[in-house]
Amino acid sequence: MTEMMTPRKHPVAPLPEAGTLADEIVKALMFRVGKNPSVATGYDWLNASIKVVRDRIIARWIESTQRTYEAGGKRVYYLSLEFLIGRLMRDAFSNIGLMEEMRDALASLGVDIDVIAELEPDAALGNGGLGRLAACFMESMASVDVPAHGYGIRYVHGLFRQEIQDGVQVELPETWLEHGNPWEFERRERSYEIGFGGTVEATTDKLGRVERHVWRPSERVLATAYDTPVVGWRGKRVNTLRLWSAMPIDPILLDAFNAGDHIGALRESNKAEALTRVLYPADSHQAGQELRLRQEYFFSAASLQDIINRHLGEYDDLRSLPDKAAIHLNDTHPAVAVAELMRLLCDVHGFGFDEAWDVTRRTFGYTNHTLLPEALESWPIHVFERLLPRHMQIVYAINAELLREAREGGLNDSQIRSISLIGEDGERRVRMGNLAFAGSHSINGVSALHTELMKETVFADLHQLYPARINNKTNGIAQRRWLFQCNPGLTALVREVIGDRFMDDIDALRDLERHAEDAAFRERFAAVKRGNKERLARLVSERMGLWLDPSALFDIQIKRIHEYKRQLLNIVEAVALYDQIRSHPERDWVPRIKFFGGKAAPSYFNAKLIIKLANDVARVINNDPAVRGLLKVVFIPNYNVSLAEVMMPAADLSEQISTAGMEASGTGNMKLALNGALTIGTLDGANVEMKDQVGDENIVIFGLTAHEVEERRAEGYDPRAFIEASPELSQALSAIRGGVFSHDQPDRYRDLIDGIYERDWFMVAADFDAYADAQRRVDALWTDPADWNRKAILNAARMGWFSSDRTIRQYANEIWDVPA
Ligand code: 26W
């Protein structure tokens, strides 16, 4: 091995002696937090500890920035409206290599690091998979040494806090900044003006030809940067997450103030601050409000000004932008950046259209995260034009060029209608997916299946026109957070038996495979799992007052609540099983606990009803003595990153049961398997590739394939036929429909269940029997613990490929053209 390839075995931060670190914490507490140790609260200790470690991170941050600058290297800019980070302390402390030293130093001061760690709020600046992926990517880019900046919005309120009151989801505001944010740096000097509305003027030359367009916005706000350092594994590199906050240009309108209108004087201020106040809580369906489009433009425009500013600080002109900057669009949310870069190049920097279009296309890449039609963003022309009049002109100009290429490329009229940036069916709308596609040299899906379906469906015609652009980058997860930190027991066990190499090269996790045959190892693996299940049982007992038996099979479905994810299939199966247990008490039932966690979009009626149903079913089953504790249902409120960190390691069974073709990838599926859960799932998203990795015998697959779902729908699917053919399903559906679980309101679930009889878009009925059979196969496996544990170990051992380090290396080599 060459010197450069040798993994660094020691933390790179200079290690102060234990005594000095404790001194430093006390000093930080006194001089930076302003507290005497004798009166310091947990938050004060947390704050002081973060400040001490942050100092060391800053040293490496400056060094990383300098290194990229001196090398003249290309930088990656990851534009995302969501970064679902969760807590940062453990991640940063352990990546910089100071976790154990800080633990000891704090202990010497009488402070338990695990107690203060629990006080750190989750940064929940995202809804679900897409936002969490952005957070894993930020960590991996720093870990594999890719110079990168994440750009997003510093929402004052992240994703809402979920309470379950009487079985119903109640949304409460999330207040992560309540105690301040010790990680961030406010950069007042990094402020840019962002305009909205107004008019466009065209200046002409002597011959009356248009020279330049000048946009005169009627409203302007200031975007101010807040930077958070992102530390890679072993402190290799520290990158920047730059989040924008909106501020008024005139905090107080003096005329109004002097005229005595003190409230009116704050109008601008209130309006600006509203822009970045709250994250839209809808994933997978478009929020049509104008404020959302404002958020999208606000952060895209601020980020582009910043990127251009940095480029022109180092290079003479913007023609070299594509060689020095790869700008990535995380879904279509920042797609307006395509038009904004065109505007900046043409109107501000004097480029002609063709040259600007060439630079733009070579700079952008775009990832699509969903095929659901209701999630594809588009904006009514009149809204887009009123808010962004110059961008509207540019979209038309791009469209003219696109349609010209399409005609030359031989596309027919219907294909041309489908690729147009302007949708003409009904109200005319700007299609953000087509804009992102047209403006990018690379368009990727997030699993092999999803990418193929992209080519066949939403982007079929654009794919025919530009066959080289669509490529696949299967999602991944950051093993530092999703194994090392969340599962210290398993990590320690693995280190003991295969050594530390897997901590720097995750492919080495495969070395664990051979221990799957070792009965003594299996026992130890099972003991770790047992400990993690006890930890989850404790959490449930503290939060919900419910006692759970850790020796039962922990069956876990955790993700956003959505009909396509089919929590309903899982609940209906629970009801069918409940009925079976009551009817056949003599059989040897496997004790099982079905856990659910997840939030519903506040406006998504059926998703909220499904939460209520899970809670209703839980109440009845958990309190029925005839069940003798053989089956329990638990809906844990407020699923978030921190709760995920407790649930992932505690799962025996991972539910990945979406209607095939609808889940783009899934990433929770990877986290659960990495922590030694077996998957029960459909051939959807990344489940397909997980099956290839772990082997058919180590995963439980059931149900229709994506193409079968398509065929069924095309030939006219009749759910009633399936319901009538399945006594278990009919029984369960009638019980729910008839009010067995809702005596207080017997018709509560009538419409929901009628939806299955009449339409069943998500094919619950078609897949039910296959699913119930698969669950009985799971029961059979469970009765042979040696075999179960063998399979669980093989799942963990074979998940290395799903590291986001691998994903990021593929993006770096195949899309961004940066070394990794
Ligand atoms: C415009 C409203 C909106 C908001 C968010 C539409 C769509 C979204 C996201 C694309 C939803 C999302 O999070 N998609 C998930 O992305 C993950 C990361 O790629 C995948 O693993 C999940 O399968 C996909 O549902």
mmCIF file of C-alpha atoms and ligand atoms in Angstrom, residues 81-82 127-134 137 280-287 292 296 330-333 367-372 374-379 445-447 450 473 475 560 564-565 662-670 685-686 811, ligand 1:
data_model
loop_
_atom_site.group_PDB
_atom_site.id
_atom_site.type_symbol
_atom_site.label_atom_id
_atom_site.label_comp_id
_atom_site.label_asym_id
_atom_site.label_seq_id
_atom_site.Cartn_x
_atom_site.Cartn_y
_atom_site.Cartn_z
ATOM 1 C CA LEU A 81 -34.421 22.796 0.035
ATOM 2 C CA GLU A 82 -34.027 20.165 2.766
ATOM 3 C CA ASN A 127 -39.409 15.978 5.532
ATOM 4 C CA GLY A 128 -38.023 12.518 4.980
ATOM 5 C CA GLY A 129 -35.869 10.541 2.565
ATOM 6 C CA LEU A 130 -34.773 13.359 0.294
ATOM 7 C CA GLY A 131 -33.702 15.587 3.171
ATOM 8 C CA ARG A 132 -31.970 12.819 5.072
ATOM 9 C CA LEU A 133 -30.123 11.760 1.922
ATOM 10 C CA ALA A 134 -28.809 15.321 1.597
ATOM 11 C CA PHE A 137 -24.297 13.114 1.359
ATOM 12 C CA TYR A 280 -43.292 23.098 3.959
ATOM 13 C CA PRO A 281 -44.409 19.836 5.549
ATOM 14 C CA ALA A 282 -45.600 18.082 2.393
ATOM 15 C CA ASP A 283 -43.432 15.446 0.814
ATOM 16 C CA SER A 284 -44.694 13.840 -2.345
ATOM 17 C CA HIS A 285 -47.243 16.397 -3.211
ATOM 18 C CA GLN A 286 -46.652 19.837 -4.497
ATOM 19 C CA ALA A 287 -47.411 22.759 -2.210
ATOM 20 C CA ARG A 292 -43.013 28.056 -1.680
ATOM 21 C CA GLU A 296 -37.190 28.152 -4.009
ATOM 22 C CA ASN A 330 -31.637 17.957 -5.330
ATOM 23 C CA ASP A 331 -34.962 17.303 -7.048
ATOM 24 C CA THR A 332 -36.700 20.142 -8.875
ATOM 25 C CA HIS A 333 -37.005 22.397 -5.819
ATOM 26 C CA THR A 367 -31.475 14.096 -9.295
ATOM 27 C CA ASN A 368 -35.081 12.956 -9.529
ATOM 28 C CA HIS A 369 -36.499 11.413 -6.326
ATOM 29 C CA THR A 370 -40.028 10.452 -7.207
ATOM 30 C CA LEU A 371 -42.268 9.407 -10.069
ATOM 31 C CA LEU A 372 -45.540 10.232 -8.309
ATOM 32 C CA GLU A 374 -48.754 14.659 -7.788
ATOM 33 C CA ALA A 375 -45.182 15.377 -6.667
ATOM 34 C CA LEU A 376 -43.948 16.750 -9.989
ATOM 35 C CA GLU A 377 -43.613 20.469 -9.547
ATOM 36 C CA SER A 378 -45.179 22.962 -11.900
ATOM 37 C CA TRP A 379 -46.202 26.592 -11.417
ATOM 38 C CA GLY A 445 -32.498 8.298 -10.566
ATOM 39 C CA VAL A 446 -31.863 6.905 -7.090
ATOM 40 C CA SER A 447 -32.090 3.127 -7.648
ATOM 41 C CA HIS A 450 -36.396 3.844 -10.449
ATOM 42 C CA LYS A 473 -26.911 6.474 -8.712
ATOM 43 C CA ASN A 475 -28.819 5.875 -2.805
ATOM 44 C CA ARG A 560 -43.504 9.076 6.296
ATOM 45 C CA TYR A 564 -48.130 4.118 -1.485
ATOM 46 C CA LYS A 565 -45.895 3.016 1.409
ATOM 47 C CA MET A 662 -43.702 3.742 -6.380
ATOM 48 C CA GLU A 663 -40.835 3.990 -3.862
ATOM 49 C CA ALA A 664 -37.930 5.575 -5.733
ATOM 50 C CA SER A 665 -35.311 3.971 -3.494
ATOM 51 C CA GLY A 666 -35.877 4.005 0.239
ATOM 52 C CA THR A 667 -32.940 4.492 2.585
ATOM 53 C CA GLY A 668 -34.483 3.309 5.867
ATOM 54 C CA ASN A 669 -34.461 -0.158 4.277
ATOM 55 C CA MET A 670 -30.634 0.074 4.144
ATOM 56 C CA GLY A 685 -36.735 0.817 -5.166
ATOM 57 C CA ALA A 686 -33.431 -0.265 -3.705
ATOM 58 C CA TYR A 811 -21.503 11.068 -8.361
HETATM 59 C C1 26W B 1 -42.945 19.373 -4.218
HETATM 60 C C2 26W B 1 -43.294 18.590 -2.992
HETATM 61 C C3 26W B 1 -42.340 17.453 -2.808
HETATM 62 C C4 26W B 1 -41.501 17.470 -1.741
HETATM 63 C C5 26W B 1 -40.604 16.459 -1.569
HETATM 64 C C6 26W B 1 -42.324 16.432 -3.700
HETATM 65 C C7 26W B 1 -41.425 15.421 -3.534
HETATM 66 C C8 26W B 1 -40.562 15.435 -2.477
HETATM 67 C C9 26W B 1 -39.536 14.370 -2.331
HETATM 68 C C10 26W B 1 -38.989 14.025 -3.679
HETATM 69 C C11 26W B 1 -40.040 13.194 -1.600
HETATM 70 C C12 26W B 1 -38.922 12.295 -1.149
HETATM 71 O O1 26W B 1 -38.381 12.482 -0.085
HETATM 72 N N1 26W B 1 -38.593 11.274 -1.948
HETATM 73 C C13 26W B 1 -37.775 10.198 -1.442
HETATM 74 O O2 26W B 1 -36.412 10.407 -1.763
HETATM 75 C C14 26W B 1 -35.596 9.427 -1.146
HETATM 76 C C15 26W B 1 -34.163 9.788 -1.419
HETATM 77 O O3 26W B 1 -33.864 9.616 -2.759
HETATM 78 C C16 26W B 1 -35.945 8.025 -1.654
HETATM 79 O O4 26W B 1 -35.171 7.099 -0.946
HETATM 80 C C17 26W B 1 -37.424 7.754 -1.424
HETATM 81 O O5 26W B 1 -37.783 6.533 -2.015
HETATM 82 C C18 26W B 1 -38.255 8.886 -2.026
HETATM 83 O O6 26W B 1 -39.634 8.712 -1.707
#
